[in-house]
mmCIF file of C-alpha atoms in Angstrom:
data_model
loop_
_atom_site.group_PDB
_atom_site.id
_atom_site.type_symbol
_atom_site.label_atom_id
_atom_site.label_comp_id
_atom_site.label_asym_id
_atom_site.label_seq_id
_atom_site.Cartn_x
_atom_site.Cartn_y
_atom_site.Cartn_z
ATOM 1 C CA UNK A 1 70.519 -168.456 38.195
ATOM 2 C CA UNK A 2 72.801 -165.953 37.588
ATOM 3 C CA UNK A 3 75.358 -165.719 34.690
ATOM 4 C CA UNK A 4 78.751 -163.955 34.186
ATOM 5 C CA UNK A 5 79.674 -164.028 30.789
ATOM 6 C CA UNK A 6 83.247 -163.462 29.197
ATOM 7 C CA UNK A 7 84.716 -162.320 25.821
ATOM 8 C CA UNK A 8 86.196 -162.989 24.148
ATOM 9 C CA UNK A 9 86.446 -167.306 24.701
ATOM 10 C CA UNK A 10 89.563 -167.965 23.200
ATOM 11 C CA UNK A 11 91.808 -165.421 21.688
ATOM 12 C CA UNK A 12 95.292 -165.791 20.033
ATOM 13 C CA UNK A 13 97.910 -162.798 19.748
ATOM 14 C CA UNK A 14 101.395 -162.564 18.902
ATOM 15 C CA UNK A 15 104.082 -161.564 21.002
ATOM 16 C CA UNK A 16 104.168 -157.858 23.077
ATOM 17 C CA UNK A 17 100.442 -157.214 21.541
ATOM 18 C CA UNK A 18 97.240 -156.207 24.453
ATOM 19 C CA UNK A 19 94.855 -158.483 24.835
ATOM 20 C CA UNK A 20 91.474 -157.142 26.539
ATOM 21 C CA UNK A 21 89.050 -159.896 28.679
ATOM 22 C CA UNK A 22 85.726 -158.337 29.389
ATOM 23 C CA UNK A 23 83.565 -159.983 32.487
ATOM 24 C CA UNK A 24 79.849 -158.733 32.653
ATOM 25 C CA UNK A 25 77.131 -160.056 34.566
ATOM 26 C CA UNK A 26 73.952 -160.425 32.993
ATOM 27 C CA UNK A 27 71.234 -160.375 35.554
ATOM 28 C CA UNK A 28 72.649 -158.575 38.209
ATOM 29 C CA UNK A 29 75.010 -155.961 39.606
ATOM 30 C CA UNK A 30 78.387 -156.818 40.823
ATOM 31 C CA UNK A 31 80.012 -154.414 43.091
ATOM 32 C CA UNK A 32 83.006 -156.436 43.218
ATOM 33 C CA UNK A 33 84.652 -158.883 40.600
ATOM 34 C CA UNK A 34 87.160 -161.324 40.732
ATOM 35 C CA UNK A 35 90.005 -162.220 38.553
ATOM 36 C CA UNK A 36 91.796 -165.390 38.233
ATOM 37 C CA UNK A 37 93.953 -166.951 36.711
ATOM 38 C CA UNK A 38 93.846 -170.929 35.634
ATOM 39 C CA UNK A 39 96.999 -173.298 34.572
ATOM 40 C CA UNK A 40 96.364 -176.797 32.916
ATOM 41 C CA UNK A 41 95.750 -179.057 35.413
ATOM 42 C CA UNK A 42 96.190 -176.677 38.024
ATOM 43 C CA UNK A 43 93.827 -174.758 40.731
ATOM 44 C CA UNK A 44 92.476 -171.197 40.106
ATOM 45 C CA UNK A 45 94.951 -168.671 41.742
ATOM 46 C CA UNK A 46 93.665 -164.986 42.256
ATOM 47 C CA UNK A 47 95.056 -162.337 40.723
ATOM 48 C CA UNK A 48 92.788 -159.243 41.761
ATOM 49 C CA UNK A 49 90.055 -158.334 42.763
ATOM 50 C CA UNK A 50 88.199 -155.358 41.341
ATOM 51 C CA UNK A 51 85.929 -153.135 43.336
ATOM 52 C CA UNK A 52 83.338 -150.785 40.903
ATOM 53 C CA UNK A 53 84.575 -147.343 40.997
ATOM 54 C CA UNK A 54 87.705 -148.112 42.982
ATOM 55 C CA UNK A 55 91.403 -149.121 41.727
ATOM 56 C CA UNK A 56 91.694 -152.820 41.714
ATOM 57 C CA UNK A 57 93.605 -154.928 44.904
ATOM 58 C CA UNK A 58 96.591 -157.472 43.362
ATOM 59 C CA UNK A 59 97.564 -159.707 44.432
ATOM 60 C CA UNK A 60 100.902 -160.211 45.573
ATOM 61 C CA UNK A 61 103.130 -161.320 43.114
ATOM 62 C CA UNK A 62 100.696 -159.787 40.224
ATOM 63 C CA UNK A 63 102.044 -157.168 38.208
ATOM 64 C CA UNK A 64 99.479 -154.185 38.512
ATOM 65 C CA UNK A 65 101.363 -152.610 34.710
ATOM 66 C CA UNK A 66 100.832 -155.727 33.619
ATOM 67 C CA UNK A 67 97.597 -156.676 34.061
ATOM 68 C CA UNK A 68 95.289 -153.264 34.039
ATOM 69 C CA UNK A 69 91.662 -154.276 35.545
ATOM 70 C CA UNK A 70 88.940 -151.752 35.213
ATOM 71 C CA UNK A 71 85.529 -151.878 36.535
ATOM 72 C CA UNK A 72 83.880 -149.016 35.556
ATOM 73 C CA UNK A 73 80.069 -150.536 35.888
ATOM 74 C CA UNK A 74 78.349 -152.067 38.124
ATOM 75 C CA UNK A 75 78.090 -155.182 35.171
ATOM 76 C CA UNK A 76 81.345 -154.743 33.763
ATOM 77 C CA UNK A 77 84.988 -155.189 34.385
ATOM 78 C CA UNK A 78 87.787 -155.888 31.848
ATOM 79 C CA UNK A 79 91.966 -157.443 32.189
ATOM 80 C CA UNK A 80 93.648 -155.827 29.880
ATOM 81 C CA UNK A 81 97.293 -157.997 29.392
ATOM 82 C CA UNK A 82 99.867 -155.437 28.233
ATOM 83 C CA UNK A 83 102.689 -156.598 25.909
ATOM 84 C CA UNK A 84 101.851 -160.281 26.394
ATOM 85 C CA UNK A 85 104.050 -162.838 26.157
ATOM 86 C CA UNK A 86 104.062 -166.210 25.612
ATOM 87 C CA UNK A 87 104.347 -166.808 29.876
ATOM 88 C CA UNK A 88 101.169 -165.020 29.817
ATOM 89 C CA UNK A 89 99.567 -168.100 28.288
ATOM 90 C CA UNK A 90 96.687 -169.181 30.624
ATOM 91 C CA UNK A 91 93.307 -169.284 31.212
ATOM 92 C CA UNK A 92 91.661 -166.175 32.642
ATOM 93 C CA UNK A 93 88.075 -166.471 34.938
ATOM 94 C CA UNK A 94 86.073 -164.218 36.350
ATOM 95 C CA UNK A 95 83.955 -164.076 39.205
ATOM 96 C CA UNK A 96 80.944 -161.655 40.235
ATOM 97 C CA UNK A 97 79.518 -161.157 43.128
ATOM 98 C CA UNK A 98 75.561 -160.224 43.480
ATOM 99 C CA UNK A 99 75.870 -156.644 45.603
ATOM 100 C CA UNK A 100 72.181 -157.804 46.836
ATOM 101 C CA UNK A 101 72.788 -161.816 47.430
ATOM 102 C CA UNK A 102 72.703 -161.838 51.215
ATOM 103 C CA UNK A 103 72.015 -166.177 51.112
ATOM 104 C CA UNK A 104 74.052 -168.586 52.419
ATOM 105 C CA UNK A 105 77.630 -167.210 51.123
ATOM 106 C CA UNK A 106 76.893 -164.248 49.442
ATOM 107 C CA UNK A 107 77.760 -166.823 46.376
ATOM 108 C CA UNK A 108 80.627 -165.875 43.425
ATOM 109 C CA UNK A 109 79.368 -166.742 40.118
ATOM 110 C CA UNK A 110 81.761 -167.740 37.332
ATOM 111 C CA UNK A 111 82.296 -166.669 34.087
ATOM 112 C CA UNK A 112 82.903 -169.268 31.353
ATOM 113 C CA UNK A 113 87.101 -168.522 30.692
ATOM 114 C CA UNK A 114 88.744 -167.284 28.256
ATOM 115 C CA UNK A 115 91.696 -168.969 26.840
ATOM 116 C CA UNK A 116 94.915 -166.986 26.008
ATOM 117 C CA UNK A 117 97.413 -167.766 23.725
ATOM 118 C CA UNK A 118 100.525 -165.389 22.774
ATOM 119 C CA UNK A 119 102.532 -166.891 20.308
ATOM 120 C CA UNK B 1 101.733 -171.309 51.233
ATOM 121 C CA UNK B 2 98.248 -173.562 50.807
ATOM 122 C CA UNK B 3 95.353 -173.046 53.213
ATOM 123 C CA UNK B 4 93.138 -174.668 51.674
ATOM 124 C CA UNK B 5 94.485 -178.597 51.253
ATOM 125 C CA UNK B 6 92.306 -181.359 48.939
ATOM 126 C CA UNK B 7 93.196 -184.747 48.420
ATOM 127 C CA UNK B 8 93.240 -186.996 45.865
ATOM 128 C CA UNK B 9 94.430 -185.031 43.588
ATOM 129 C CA UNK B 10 92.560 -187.713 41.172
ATOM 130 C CA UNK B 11 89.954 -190.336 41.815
ATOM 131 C CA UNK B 12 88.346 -192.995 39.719
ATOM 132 C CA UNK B 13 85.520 -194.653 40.802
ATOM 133 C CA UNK B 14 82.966 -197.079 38.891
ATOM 134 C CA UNK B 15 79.543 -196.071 37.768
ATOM 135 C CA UNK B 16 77.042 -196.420 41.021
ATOM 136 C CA UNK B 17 80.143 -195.668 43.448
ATOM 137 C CA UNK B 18 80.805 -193.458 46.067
ATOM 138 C CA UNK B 19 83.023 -190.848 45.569
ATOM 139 C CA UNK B 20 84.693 -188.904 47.944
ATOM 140 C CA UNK B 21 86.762 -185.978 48.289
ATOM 141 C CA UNK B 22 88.670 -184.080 51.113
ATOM 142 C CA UNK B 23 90.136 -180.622 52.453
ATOM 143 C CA UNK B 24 91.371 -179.252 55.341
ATOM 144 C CA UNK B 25 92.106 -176.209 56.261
ATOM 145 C CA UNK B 26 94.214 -174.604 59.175
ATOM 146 C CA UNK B 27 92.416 -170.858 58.853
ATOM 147 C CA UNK B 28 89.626 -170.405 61.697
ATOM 148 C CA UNK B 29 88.505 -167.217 60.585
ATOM 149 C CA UNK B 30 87.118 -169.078 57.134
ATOM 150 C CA UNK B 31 83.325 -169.090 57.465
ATOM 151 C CA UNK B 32 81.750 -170.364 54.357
ATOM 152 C CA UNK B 33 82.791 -173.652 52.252
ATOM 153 C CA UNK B 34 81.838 -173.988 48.999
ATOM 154 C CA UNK B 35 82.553 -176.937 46.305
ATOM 155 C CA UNK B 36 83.119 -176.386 42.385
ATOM 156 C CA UNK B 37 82.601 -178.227 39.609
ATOM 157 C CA UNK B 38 84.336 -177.892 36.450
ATOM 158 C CA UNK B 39 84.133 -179.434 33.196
ATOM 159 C CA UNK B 40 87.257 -179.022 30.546
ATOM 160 C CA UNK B 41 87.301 -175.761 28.779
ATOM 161 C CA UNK B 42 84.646 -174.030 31.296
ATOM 162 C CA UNK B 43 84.714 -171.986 34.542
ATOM 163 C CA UNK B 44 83.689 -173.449 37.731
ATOM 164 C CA UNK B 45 80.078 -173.820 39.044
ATOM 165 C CA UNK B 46 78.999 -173.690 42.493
ATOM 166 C CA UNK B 47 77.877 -177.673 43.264
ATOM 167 C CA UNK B 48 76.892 -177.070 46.708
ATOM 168 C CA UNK B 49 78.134 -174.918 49.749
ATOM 169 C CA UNK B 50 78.117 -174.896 53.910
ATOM 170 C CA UNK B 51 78.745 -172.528 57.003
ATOM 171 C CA UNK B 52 80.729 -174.100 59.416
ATOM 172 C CA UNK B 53 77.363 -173.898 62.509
ATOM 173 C CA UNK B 54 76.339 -176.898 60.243
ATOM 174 C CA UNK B 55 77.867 -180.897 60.027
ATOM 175 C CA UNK B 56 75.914 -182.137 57.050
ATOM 176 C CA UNK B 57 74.604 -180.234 54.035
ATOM 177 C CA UNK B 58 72.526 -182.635 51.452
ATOM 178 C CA UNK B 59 71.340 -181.602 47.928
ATOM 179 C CA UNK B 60 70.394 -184.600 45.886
ATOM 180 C CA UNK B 61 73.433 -186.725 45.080
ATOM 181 C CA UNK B 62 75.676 -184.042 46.519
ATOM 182 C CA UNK B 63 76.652 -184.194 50.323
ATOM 183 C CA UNK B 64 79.283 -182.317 52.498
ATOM 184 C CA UNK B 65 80.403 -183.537 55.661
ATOM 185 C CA UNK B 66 82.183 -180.757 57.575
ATOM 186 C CA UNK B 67 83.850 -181.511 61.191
ATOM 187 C CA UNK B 68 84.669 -177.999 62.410
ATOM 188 C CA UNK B 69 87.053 -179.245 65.589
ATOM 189 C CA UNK B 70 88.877 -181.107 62.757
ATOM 190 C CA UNK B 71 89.193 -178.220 60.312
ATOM 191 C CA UNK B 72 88.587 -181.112 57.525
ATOM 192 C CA UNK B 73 84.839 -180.964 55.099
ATOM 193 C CA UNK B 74 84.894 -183.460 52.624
ATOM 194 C CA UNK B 75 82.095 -184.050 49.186
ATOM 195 C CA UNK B 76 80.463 -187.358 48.985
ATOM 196 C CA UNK B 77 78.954 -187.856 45.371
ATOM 197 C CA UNK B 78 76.525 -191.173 46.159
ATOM 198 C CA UNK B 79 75.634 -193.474 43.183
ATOM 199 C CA UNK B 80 78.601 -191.245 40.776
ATOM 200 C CA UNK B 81 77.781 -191.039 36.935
ATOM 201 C CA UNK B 82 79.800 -190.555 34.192
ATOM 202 C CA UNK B 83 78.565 -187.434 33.565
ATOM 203 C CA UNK B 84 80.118 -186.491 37.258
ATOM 204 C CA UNK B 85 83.307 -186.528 35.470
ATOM 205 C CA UNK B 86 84.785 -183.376 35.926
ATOM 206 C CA UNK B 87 87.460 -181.671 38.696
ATOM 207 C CA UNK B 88 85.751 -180.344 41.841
ATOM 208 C CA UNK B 89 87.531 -177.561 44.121
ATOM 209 C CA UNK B 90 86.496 -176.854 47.588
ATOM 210 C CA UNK B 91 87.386 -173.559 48.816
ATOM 211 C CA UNK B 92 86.868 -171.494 51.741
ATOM 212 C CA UNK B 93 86.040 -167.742 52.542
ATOM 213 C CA UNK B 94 87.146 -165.050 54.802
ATOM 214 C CA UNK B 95 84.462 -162.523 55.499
ATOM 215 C CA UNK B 96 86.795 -159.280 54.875
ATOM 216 C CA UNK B 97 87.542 -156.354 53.119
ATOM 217 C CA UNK B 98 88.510 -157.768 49.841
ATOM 218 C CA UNK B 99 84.516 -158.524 49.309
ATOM 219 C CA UNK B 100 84.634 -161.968 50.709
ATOM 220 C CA UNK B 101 87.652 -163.837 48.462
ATOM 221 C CA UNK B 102 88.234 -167.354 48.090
ATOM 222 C CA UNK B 103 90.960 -169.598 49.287
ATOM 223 C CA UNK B 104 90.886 -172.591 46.435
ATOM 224 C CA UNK B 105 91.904 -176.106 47.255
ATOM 225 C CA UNK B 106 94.568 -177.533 44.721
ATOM 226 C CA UNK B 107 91.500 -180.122 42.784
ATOM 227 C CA UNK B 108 90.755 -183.316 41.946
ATOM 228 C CA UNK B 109 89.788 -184.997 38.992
ATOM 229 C CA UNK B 110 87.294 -187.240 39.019
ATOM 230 C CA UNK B 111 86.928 -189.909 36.719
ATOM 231 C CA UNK B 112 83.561 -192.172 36.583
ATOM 232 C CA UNK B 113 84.272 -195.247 34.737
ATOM 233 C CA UNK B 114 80.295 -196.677 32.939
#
């Protein structure tokens, strides 16, 4: 099957430092990427979604300075948290979408997370 | 504002049990229902999916049950393992601009006890 793969897993950073997330896809080409965004015990909410080529959609309530999403290949996107803080805390997914996968849902395959921790 | 509504929010169910899990959704234009499964520490994986033109969808131990007039789909997990332990989401799709986005239900956790 497919696989989405993100780096860094877990990352730890102090205070007002930016943190990058990369999201590739290994096996195919994603025209359009998802980012979300995971609290313990708590259901993925979406934060953007990011089109190759194209400035990223937010989601409402999702600070575009904030959180800078670039998807500048067709296997590659990255979140880039600016001056993080410790509210930023959370674990980031990511989501591709096969440009060619015309099955049953056009199916979203998930990265792995990466944890986040601003101290 | 929640479209996408799953209930328990936790379940625990003996080895060899049936477990079951439900959503509803108020959102007609949704046309594709997925379920997730995900373990601690990991992102979600597609467990099984259906289009709303179907009722039943089987794939080994996995089966949704989706009554359109309802607006309700539910997961059955027949003869549950430990190893099903995890928190499933269902979620739901709008066919639209954004590249086909998902609406994620709030999960449950599912605990099988050996």
């Amino acid at each position: 099957g497919a696989v989405v793969s993100q780096h860094p897993s877990r990352v730890i950073c102090k205070s007002g430092t930016s943190v990058k997330i990369e999201c590739r896809s290994l096996d195919f080409q994603a025209t359009t990427m998802f980012w979300y965004r995971q609290f313990p015990k708590q259901s993925l909410m979406l934060m953007a979604t990011s089109n190759e080529g194209s400035k990223a959609t937010y989601e409402q309530g999702v600070e575009k300075d904030k959180f800078l999403i670039n998807h500048a290949s067709l296997t590659l996107s990255t979140l880039t948290v600016t001056s993080a803080h410790p509210e930023d805390s959370s674990f980031y997914i990511c989501s591709a979408r096969d440009q060619w996968d015309r099955g049953i849902g056009e199916t979203q395959y998930f990265g792995p997370g990466t944890r986040l921790l601003v101290l | 504002q929640q479209q996408v509504k799953q209930s328990p929010q936790s379940l625990i169910v003996q080895k060899g049990g049936i477990s079951i899990i439900n959503c509803a959704y108020e959102n007609t234009a949704f046309d594709y229902f997925p379920w997730y499964q995900q373990f601690p520490g990991k992102g979600p994986a597609l467990l099984i999916a259906i289009r709303p033109d179907v009722s039943e969808k089987k794939e080994g131990r996995f089966t949704i049950s989706f009554n359109k007039s309802a607006k309700q789909f539910s997961l059955h997990i027949m003869d549950s393992q430990p190893g099903d332990s995890a928190t499933y989401f269902c979620a739901a799709r709008v066919k639209g601009n954004a590249g086909n986005m998902l609406t994620f239900g709030g999960g449950t956790r599912l605990m099988v006890k050996p």
